[in-house]
Short mmCIF file of C-alpha atoms and ligand atoms in Angstrom, two decimals:
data_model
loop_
_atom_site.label_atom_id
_atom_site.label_comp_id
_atom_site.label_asym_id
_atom_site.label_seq_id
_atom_site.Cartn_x
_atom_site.Cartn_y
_atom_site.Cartn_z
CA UNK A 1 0.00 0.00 0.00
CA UNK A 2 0.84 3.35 -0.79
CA UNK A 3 1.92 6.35 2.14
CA UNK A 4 -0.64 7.73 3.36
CA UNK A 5 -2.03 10.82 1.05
CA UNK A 6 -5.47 11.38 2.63
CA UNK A 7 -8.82 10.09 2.96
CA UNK A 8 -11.16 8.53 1.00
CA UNK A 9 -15.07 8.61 1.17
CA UNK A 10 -17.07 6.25 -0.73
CA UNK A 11 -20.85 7.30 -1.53
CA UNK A 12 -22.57 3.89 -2.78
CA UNK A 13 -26.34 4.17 -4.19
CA UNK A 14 -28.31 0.69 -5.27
CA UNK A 15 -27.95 -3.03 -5.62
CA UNK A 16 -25.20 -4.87 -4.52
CA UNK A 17 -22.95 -4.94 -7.86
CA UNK A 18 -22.51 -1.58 -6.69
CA UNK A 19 -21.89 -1.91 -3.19
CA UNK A 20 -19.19 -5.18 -4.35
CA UNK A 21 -18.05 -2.22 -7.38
CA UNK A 22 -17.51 0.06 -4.14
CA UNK A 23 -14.88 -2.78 -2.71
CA UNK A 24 -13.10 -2.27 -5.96
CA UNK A 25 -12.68 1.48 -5.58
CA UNK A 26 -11.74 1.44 -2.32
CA UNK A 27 -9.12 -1.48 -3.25
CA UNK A 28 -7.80 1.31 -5.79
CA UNK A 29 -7.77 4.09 -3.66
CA UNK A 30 -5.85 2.35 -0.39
CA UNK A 31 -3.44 1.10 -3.15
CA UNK A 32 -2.26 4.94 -3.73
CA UNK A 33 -2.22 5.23 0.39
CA UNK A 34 -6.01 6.94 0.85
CA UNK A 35 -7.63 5.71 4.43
CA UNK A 36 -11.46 5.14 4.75
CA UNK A 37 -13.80 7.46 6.41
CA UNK A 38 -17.37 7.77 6.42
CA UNK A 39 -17.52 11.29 6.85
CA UNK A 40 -17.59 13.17 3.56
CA UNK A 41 -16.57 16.63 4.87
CA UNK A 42 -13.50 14.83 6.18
CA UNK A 43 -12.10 13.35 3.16
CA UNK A 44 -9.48 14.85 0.30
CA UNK A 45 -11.73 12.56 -2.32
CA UNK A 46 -15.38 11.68 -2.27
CA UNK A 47 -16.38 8.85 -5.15
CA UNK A 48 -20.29 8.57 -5.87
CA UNK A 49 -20.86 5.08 -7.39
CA UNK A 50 -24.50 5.85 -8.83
CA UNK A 51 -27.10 3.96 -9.93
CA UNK A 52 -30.09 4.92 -11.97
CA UNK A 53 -32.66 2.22 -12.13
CA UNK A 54 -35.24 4.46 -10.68
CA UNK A 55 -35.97 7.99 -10.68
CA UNK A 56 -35.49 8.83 -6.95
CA UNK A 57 -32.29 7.25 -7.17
CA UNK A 58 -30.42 9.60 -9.31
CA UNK A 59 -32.19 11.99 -7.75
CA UNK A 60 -30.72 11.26 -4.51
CA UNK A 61 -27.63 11.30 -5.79
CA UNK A 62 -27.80 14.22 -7.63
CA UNK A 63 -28.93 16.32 -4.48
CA UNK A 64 -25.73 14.58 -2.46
CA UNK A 65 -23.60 16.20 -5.15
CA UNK A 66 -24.81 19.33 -5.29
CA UNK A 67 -24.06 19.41 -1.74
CA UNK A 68 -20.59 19.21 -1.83
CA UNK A 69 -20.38 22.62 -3.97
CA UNK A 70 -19.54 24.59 -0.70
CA UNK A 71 -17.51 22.05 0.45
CA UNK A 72 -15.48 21.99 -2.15
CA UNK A 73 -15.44 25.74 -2.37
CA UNK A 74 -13.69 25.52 0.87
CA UNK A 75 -11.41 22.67 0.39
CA UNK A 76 -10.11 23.53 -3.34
CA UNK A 77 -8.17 20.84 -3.28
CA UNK A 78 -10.53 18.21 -2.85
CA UNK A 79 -11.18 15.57 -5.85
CA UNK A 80 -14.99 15.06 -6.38
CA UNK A 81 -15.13 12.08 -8.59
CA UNK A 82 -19.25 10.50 -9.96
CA UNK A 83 -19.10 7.31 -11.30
CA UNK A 84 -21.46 3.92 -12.06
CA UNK A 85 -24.41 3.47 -13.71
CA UNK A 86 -25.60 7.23 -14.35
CA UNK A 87 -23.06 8.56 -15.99
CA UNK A 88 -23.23 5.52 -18.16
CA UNK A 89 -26.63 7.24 -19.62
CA UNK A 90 -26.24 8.46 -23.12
CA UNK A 91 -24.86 12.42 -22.95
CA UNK A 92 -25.16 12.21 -19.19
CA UNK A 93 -21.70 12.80 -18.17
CA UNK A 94 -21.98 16.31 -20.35
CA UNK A 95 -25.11 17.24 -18.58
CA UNK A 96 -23.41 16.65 -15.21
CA UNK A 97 -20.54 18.32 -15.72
CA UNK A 98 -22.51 21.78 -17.09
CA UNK A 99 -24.80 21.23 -13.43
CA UNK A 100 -21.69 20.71 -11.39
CA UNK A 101 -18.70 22.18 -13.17
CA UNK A 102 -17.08 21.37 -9.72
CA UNK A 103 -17.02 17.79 -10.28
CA UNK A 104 -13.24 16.66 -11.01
CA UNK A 105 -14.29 13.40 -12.44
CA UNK A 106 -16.70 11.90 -14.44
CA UNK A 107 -16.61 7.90 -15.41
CA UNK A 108 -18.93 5.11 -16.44
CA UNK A 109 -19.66 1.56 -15.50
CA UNK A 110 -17.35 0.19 -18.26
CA UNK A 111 -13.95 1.50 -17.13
CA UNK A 112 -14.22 1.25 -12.92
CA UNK A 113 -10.91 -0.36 -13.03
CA UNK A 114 -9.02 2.27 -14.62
CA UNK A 115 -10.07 4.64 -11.92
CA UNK A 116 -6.23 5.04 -10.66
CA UNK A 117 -5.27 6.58 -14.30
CA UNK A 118 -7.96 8.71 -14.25
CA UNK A 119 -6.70 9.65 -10.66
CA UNK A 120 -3.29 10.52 -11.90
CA UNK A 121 -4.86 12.41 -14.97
CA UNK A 122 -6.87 14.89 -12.61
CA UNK A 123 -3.69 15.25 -10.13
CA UNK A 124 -1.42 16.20 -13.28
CA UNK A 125 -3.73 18.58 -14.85
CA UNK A 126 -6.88 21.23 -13.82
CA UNK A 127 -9.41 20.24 -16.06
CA UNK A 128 -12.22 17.50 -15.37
CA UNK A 129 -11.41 14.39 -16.46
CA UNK A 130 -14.44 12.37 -18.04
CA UNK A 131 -14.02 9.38 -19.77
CA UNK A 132 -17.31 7.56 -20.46
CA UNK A 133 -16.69 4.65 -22.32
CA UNK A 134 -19.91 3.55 -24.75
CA UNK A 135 -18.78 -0.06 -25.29
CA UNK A 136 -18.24 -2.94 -22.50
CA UNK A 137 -14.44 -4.32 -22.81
CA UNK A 138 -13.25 -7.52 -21.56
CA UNK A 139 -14.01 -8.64 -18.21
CA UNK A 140 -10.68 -6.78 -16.08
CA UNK A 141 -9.42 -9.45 -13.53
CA UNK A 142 -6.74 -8.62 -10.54
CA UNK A 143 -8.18 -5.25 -9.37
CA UNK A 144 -7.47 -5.28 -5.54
CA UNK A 145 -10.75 -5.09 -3.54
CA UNK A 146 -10.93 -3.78 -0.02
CA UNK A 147 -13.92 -5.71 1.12
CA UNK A 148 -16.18 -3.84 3.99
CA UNK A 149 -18.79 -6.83 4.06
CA UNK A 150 -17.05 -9.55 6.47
CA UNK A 151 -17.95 -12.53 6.95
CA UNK A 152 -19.84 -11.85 3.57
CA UNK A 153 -17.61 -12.41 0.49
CA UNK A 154 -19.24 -11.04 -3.14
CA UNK A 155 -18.10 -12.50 -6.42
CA UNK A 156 -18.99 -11.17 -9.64
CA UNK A 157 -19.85 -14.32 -11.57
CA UNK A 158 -21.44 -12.05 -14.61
CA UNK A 159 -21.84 -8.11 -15.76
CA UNK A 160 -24.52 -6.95 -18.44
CA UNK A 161 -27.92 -8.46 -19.01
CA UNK A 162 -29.04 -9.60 -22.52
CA UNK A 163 -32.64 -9.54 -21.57
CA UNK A 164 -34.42 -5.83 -22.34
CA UNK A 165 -37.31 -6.21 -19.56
CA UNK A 166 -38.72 -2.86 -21.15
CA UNK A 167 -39.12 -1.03 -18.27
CA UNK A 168 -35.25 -1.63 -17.65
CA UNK A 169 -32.12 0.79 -17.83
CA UNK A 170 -29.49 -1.72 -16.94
CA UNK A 171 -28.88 -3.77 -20.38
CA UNK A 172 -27.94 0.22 -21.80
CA UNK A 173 -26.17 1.00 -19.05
CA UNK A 174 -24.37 -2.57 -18.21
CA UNK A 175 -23.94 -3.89 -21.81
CA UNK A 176 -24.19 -7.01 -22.58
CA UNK A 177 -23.66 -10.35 -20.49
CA UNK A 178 -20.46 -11.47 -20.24
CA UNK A 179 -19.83 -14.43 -18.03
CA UNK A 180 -16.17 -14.77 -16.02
CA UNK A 181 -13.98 -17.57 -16.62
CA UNK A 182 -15.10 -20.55 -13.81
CA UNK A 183 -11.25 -20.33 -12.84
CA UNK A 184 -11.33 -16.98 -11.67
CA UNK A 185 -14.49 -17.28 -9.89
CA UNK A 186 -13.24 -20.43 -8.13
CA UNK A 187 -9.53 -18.83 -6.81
CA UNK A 188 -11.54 -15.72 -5.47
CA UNK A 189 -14.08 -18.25 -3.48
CA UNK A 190 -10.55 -20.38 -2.21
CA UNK A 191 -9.37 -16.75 -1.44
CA UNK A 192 -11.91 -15.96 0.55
CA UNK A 193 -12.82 -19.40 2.78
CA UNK A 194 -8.98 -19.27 3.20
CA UNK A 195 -9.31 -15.28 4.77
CA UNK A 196 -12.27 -16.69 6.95
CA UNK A 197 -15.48 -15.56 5.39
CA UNK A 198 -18.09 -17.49 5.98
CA UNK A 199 -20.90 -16.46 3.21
CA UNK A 200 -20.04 -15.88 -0.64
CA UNK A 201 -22.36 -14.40 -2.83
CA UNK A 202 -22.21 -15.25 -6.89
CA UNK A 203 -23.21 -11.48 -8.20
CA UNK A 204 -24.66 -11.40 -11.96
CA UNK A 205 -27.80 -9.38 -12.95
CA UNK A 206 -29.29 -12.67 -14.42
CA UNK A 207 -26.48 -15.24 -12.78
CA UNK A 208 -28.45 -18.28 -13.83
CA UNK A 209 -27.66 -17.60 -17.27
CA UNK A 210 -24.00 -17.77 -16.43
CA UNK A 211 -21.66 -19.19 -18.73
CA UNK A 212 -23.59 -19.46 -22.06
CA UNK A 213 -20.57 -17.47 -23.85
CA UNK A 214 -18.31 -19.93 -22.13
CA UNK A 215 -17.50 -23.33 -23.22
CA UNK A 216 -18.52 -26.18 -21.41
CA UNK A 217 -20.07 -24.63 -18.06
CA UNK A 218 -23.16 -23.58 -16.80
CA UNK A 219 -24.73 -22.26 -13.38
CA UNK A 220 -25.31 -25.76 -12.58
CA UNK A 221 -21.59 -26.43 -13.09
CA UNK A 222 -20.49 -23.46 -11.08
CA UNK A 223 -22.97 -24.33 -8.61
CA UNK A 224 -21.16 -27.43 -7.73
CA UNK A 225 -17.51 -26.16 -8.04
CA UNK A 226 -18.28 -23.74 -5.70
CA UNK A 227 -20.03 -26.19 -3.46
CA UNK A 228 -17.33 -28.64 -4.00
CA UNK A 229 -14.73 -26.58 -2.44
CA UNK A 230 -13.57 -27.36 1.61
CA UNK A 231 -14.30 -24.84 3.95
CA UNK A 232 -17.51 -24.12 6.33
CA UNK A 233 -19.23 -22.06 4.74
CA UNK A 234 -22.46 -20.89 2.51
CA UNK A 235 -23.18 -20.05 -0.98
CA UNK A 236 -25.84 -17.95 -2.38
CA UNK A 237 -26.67 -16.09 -5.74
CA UNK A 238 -27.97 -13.14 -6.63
CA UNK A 239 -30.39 -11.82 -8.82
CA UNK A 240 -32.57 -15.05 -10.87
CA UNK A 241 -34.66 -14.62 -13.21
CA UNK A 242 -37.06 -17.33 -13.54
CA UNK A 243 -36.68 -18.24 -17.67
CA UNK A 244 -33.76 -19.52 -16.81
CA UNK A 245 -34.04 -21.39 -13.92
CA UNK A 246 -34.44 -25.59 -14.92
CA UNK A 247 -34.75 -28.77 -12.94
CA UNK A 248 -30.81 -29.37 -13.73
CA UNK A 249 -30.11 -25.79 -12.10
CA UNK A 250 -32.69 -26.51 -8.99
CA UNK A 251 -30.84 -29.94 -8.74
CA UNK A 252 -27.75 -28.90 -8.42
CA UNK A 253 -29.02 -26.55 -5.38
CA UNK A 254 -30.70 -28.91 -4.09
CA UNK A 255 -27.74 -31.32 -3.99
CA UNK A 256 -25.31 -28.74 -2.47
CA UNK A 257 -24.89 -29.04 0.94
CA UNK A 258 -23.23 -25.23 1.01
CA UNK A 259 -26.09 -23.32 -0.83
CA UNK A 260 -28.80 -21.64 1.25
CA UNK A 261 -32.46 -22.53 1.50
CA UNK A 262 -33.14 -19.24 -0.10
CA UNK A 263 -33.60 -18.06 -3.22
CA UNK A 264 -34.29 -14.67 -4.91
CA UNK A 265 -36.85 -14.85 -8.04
CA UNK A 266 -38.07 -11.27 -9.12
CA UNK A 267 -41.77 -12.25 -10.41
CA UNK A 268 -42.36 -8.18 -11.51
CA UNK A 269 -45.96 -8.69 -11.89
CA UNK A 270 -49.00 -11.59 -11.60
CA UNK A 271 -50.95 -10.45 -14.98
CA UNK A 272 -49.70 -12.32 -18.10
CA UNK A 273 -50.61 -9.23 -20.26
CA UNK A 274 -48.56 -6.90 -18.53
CA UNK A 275 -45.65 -9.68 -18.09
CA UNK A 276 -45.93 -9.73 -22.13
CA UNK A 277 -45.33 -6.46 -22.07
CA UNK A 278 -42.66 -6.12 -19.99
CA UNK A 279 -41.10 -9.00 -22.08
CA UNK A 280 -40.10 -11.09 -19.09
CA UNK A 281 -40.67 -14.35 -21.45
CA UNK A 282 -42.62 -15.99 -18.84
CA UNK A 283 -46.89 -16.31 -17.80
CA UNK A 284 -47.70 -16.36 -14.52
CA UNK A 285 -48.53 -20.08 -14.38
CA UNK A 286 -44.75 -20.58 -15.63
CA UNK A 287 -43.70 -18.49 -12.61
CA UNK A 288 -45.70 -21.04 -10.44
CA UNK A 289 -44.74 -23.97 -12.20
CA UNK A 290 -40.57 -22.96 -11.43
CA UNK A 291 -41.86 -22.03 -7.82
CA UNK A 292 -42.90 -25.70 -7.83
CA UNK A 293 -40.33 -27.06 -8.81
CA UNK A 294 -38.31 -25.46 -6.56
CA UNK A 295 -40.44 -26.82 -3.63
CA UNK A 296 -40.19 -30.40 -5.40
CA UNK A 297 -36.84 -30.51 -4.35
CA UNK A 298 -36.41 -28.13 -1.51
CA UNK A 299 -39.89 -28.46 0.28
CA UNK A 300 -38.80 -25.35 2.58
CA UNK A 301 -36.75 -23.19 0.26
CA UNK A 302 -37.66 -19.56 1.34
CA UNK A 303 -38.36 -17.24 -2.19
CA UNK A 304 -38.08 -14.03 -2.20
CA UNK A 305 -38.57 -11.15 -5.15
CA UNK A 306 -39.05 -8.48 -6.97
CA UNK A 307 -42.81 -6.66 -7.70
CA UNK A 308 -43.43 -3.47 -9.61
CA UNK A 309 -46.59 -1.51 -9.71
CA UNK A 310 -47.98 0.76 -12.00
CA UNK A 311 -46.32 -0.45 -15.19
CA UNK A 312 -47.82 1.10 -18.59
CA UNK A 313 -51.46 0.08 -18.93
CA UNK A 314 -51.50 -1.71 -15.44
CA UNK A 315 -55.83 -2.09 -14.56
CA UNK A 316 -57.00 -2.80 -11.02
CA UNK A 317 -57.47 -6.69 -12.84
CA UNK A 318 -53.77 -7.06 -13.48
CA UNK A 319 -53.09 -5.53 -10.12
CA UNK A 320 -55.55 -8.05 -8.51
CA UNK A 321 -53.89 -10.77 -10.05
CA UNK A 322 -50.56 -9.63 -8.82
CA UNK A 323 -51.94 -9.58 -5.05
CA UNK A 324 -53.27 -13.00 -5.90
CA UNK A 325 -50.01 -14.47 -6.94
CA UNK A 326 -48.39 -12.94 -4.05
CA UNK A 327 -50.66 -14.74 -1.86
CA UNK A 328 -50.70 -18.20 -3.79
CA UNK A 329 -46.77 -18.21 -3.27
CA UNK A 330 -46.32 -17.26 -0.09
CA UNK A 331 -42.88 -14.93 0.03
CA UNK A 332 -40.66 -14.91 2.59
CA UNK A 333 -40.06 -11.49 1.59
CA UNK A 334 -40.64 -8.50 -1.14
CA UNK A 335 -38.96 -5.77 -2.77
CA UNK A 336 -41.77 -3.53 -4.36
CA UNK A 337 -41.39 -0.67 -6.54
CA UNK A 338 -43.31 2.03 -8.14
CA UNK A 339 -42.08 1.80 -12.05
CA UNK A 340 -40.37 4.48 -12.84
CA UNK A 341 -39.87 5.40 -16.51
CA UNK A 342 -36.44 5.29 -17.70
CA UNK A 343 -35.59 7.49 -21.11
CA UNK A 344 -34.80 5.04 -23.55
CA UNK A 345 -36.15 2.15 -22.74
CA UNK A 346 -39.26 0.89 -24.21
CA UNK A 347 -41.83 0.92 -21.33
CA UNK A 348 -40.82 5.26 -21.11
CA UNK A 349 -42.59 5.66 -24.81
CA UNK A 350 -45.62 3.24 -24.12
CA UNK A 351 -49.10 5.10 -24.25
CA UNK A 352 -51.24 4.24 -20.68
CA UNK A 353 -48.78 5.76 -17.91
CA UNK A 354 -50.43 5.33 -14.38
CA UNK A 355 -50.82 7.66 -12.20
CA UNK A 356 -49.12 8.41 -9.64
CA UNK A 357 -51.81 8.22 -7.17
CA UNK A 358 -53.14 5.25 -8.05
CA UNK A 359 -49.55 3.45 -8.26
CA UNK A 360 -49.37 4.63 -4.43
CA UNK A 361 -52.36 3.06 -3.79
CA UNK A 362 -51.67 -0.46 -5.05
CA UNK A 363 -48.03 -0.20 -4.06
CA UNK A 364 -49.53 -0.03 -0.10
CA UNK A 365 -52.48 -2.35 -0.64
CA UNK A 366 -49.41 -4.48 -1.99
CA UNK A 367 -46.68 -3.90 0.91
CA UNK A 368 -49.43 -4.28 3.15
CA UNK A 369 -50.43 -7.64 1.96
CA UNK A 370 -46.54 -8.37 2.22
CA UNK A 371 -46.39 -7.37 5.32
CA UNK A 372 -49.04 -9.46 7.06
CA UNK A 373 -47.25 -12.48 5.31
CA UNK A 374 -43.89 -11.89 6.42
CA UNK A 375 -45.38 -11.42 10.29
CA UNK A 376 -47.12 -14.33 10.21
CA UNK A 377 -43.96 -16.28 8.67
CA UNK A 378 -42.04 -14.93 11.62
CA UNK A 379 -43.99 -15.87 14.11
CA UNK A 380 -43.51 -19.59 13.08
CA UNK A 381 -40.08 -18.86 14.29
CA UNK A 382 -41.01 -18.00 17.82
CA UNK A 383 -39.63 -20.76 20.17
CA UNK A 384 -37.17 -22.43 17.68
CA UNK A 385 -33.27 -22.76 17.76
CA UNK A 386 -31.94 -21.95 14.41
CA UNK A 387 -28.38 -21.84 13.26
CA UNK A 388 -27.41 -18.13 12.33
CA UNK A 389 -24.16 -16.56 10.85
CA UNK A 390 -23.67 -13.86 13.11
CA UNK A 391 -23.13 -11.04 10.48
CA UNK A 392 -22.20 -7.72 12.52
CA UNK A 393 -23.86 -5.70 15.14
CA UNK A 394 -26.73 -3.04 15.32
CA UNK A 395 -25.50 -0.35 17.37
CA UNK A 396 -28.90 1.20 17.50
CA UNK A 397 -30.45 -2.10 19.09
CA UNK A 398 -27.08 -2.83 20.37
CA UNK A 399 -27.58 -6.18 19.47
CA UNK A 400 -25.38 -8.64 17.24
CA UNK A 401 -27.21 -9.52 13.78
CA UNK A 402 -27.24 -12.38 11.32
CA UNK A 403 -29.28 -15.19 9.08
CA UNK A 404 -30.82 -18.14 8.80
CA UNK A 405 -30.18 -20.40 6.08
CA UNK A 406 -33.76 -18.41 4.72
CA UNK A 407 -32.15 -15.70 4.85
CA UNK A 408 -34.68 -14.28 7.72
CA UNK A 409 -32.69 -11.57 10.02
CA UNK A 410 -32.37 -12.33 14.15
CA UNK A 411 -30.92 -10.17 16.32
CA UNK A 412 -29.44 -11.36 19.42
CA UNK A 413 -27.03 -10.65 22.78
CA UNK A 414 -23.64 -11.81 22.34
CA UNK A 415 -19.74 -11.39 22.48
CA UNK A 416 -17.30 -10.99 19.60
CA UNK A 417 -19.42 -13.11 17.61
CA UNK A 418 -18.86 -11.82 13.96
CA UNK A 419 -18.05 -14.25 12.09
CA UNK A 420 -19.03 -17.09 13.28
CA UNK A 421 -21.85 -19.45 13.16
CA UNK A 422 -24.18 -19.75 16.72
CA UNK A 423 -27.41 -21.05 17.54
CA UNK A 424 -30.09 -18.25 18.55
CA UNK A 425 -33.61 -19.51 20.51
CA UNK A 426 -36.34 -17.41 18.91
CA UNK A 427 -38.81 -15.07 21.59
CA UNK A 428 -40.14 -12.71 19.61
CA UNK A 429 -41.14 -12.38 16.13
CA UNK A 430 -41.11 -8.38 15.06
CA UNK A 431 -42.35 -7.86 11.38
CA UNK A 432 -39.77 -9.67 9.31
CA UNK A 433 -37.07 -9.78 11.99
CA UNK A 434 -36.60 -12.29 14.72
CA UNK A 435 -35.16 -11.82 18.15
CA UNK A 436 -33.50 -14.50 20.40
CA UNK A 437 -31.30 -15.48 23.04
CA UNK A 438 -28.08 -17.13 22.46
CA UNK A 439 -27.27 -20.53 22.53
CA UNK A 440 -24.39 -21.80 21.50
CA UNK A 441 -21.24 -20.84 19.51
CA UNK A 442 -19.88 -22.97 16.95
CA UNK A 443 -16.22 -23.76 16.59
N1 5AD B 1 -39.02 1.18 -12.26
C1 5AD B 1 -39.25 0.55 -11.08
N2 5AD B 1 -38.59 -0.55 -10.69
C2 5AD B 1 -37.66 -1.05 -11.54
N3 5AD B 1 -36.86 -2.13 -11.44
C3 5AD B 1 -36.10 -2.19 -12.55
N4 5AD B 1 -36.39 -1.16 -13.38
C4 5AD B 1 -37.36 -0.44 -12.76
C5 5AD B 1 -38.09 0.71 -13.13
N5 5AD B 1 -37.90 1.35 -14.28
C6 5AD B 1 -36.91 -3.07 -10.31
C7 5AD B 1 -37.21 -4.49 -10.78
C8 5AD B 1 -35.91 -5.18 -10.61
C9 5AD B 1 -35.32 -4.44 -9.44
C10 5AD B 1 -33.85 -4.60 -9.26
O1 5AD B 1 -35.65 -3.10 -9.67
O2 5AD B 1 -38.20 -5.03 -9.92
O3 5AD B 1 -36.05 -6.56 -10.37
FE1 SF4 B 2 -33.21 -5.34 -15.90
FE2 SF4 B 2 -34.60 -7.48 -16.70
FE3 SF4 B 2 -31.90 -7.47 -16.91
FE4 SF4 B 2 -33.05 -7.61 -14.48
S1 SF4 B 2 -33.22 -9.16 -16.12
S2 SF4 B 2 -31.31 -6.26 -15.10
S3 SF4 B 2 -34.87 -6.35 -14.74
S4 SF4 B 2 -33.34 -6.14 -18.03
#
């Protein structure tokens, strides 16, 4: 590592690709001798890794910017630098640049890893340095991480999506899929059992369509190199998306004994007409047919997912028959969204926008239907012993944290327990969350 220059803040908006992309900047930045802190008025370089698959997420980020401009008035030399997926937007970086001419660098989602040249570009000269690039390269290997997510390891397994949902920014803003070589992926997971963590975490944006511009491996194959490798400790995948989920794939889950009993399967919506028009490729009875064969062979496999409301069109009948698939599955847990149109993609141009009244409406007739699920899940729990990683500690409830192999959260009264693996008796069941006494601790 490099002497020590400064500090470094790192300002991380959306899914975890980003938060794992974050790892990667920070790996750069410590390698030129920058130290982590939190605070952004303390640092000599703030980073915004941004993401733009909704509205209010850009503009969140856009109002975080804007309020560095005293800041940096103050501290001239500090290096403001906006990166990820919004600046990946066609002419975006341009417009950000003429909003916040005190931005010292702009780049895309294409080029993270040459972050330290564009560094050494803005400390040799006074202009802004934005480099944008429109087209994905090859898949960069060997950037150092500095991971912030212990005992949880994350593994890009794929970047890009080939699928155009139409209501979806990420295929123009990603690229296309590319799938890393099973090698790669393999000495990162030894890497990390061998440092101690204790969870890894395959990261694609469809990672059960890994590998079909690879020779000779599939998810299913990854699946049970991963599993295959010594070490105690856990495997999941993130994000699914159900055309692409087989028997052969929910086989080889099955038959791992590392990969969790959960599993995340965005459904986006319960009406076949607006799944045709969001071009998911599936109907709703497909959806329940994969959720069936998921429970075929893992009778208690927890799903989770994705639901948007208000797409194009949407009538209280499609919205009905989105509440009624959400009741026929039975989640352990929902992300819902309002959709937000996206320029240039599809869904943005469609005739029928909802509005936005009524997409409130559904979206809390929806969360509240989620809600009562999830409590009534929980309280299933209540007087168990499950098997928890212990995953780091709430300082508000001054409590230690982790999961069940479901993935359901329990908080629970401990010492230096991060890290390790412990058996929790459930008391009380609070909305989605558990809370329990300790039992034991496992070597
Ligand atoms: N508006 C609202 N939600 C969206 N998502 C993706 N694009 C949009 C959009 N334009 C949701 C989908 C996806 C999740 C990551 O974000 O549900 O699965
Ligand atoms: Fe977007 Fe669909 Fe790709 Fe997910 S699968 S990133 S929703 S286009």
């Amino acid at each position: 590592m490099g002497d020590f220059i400064g500090k470094y803040c790192i300002v991380t908006y959306g899914c975890q690709m980003n938060l794992h992309e974050s790892e990667k900047l920070a790996g750069i930045l410590e390698g030129f001798g920058y130290r982590k802190t939190d605070c952004e008025n303390d640092a000599d370089i703030v980073v915004f890794n941004t993401c733009c698959i909704r509205e209010n997420a850009e503009k969140k980020a856009e109002g975080n910017i804007g309020a560095l401009k005293k800041l940096k008035r103050d501290k001239k030399n500090m290096i403001i630098a906006v990166g990820g997926c919004m600046t990946q937007q066609k002419g975006y970086a341009d417009k950000l640049v003429r909003e916040f001419p005190f931005i010292d660098i702009v780049f895309g989602t294409h080029n993270l890893e040459n972050f330290a040249e564009f560094l050494l570009e803005k400390t040799e000269s006074k202009k802004h340095v934005v480099s944008v690039s429109e087209k994905e390269g090859a898949i960069v290997e060997g950037t150092p991480k500095s991971r912030s997510s212990f005992p949880n390891g994350w593994v890009n397994i794929t970047y890009g999506c080939n699928n155009f949902c139409t209501y979806c920014i990420v295929p123009y803003v990603r690229g296309r899929e590319r799938s890393r070589e099973p090698e790669a992926i393999i000495k990162e997971c030894e890497e990390l059992i061998s440092a101690g963590y204790k969870e890894i975490t395959l990261l694609g944006q469809n990672v059960n369509s890994y590998g079909q511009d690879l020779k000779n491996v599939d998810f299913a194959e990854l699946i049970k190199r991963v599993s295959a490798l010594k070490g105690d400790f856990r495997l999941r995948f993130m994000t699914n998306h159900p055309k692409d989920l087989n028997e052969n794939l929910v086989k080889a889950i099955a038959e791992s004994d590392k990969t969790t009993r959960s599993i995340h399967l965005p459904v986006q919506a319960g009406s076949d007409r607006i799944l045709k028009l969001m071009n998911r490729h599936y109907t709703r009875a497909e959806y329940l047919d994969k959720i069936g064969l998921l429970r075929k062979y893992m009778p208690d496999i927890a799903i989770t997912t994705d639901i948007m409301v208000g797409f194009p069109t949407e009538s209280d009948e499609d919205f009905c028959d989105t509440m009624a698939l959400v009741k026929e599955v039975g989640f352990a847990g929902a992300f819902t969204f309002i959709y937000s149109p996206r320029s240039g993609t599809p869904a943005a141009k469609m005739s029928g926008q909802i509005t936005e009244d009524v997409a409130k409406d559904r979206i809390m007739k929806l969360i509240d239907l989620q809600n009562g699920i999830n409590r009534s899940q929980s309280s299933g729990y209540v007087g168990k012993e499950i098997e928890i990683l212990c995953e780091g500690f709430d300082e508000k409830k001054n409590k230690f944290l982790g999961r069940d192999t479901y993935g359901r959260m329990a908080y629970f009264n401990g010492d230096d327990l991060i890290g390790k693996f412990v058996n929790v008796k459930i008391t009380e069941a609070g909305g989605i969350s558990l809370y329990g006494e300790l039992v034991s601790v496992k070597d």
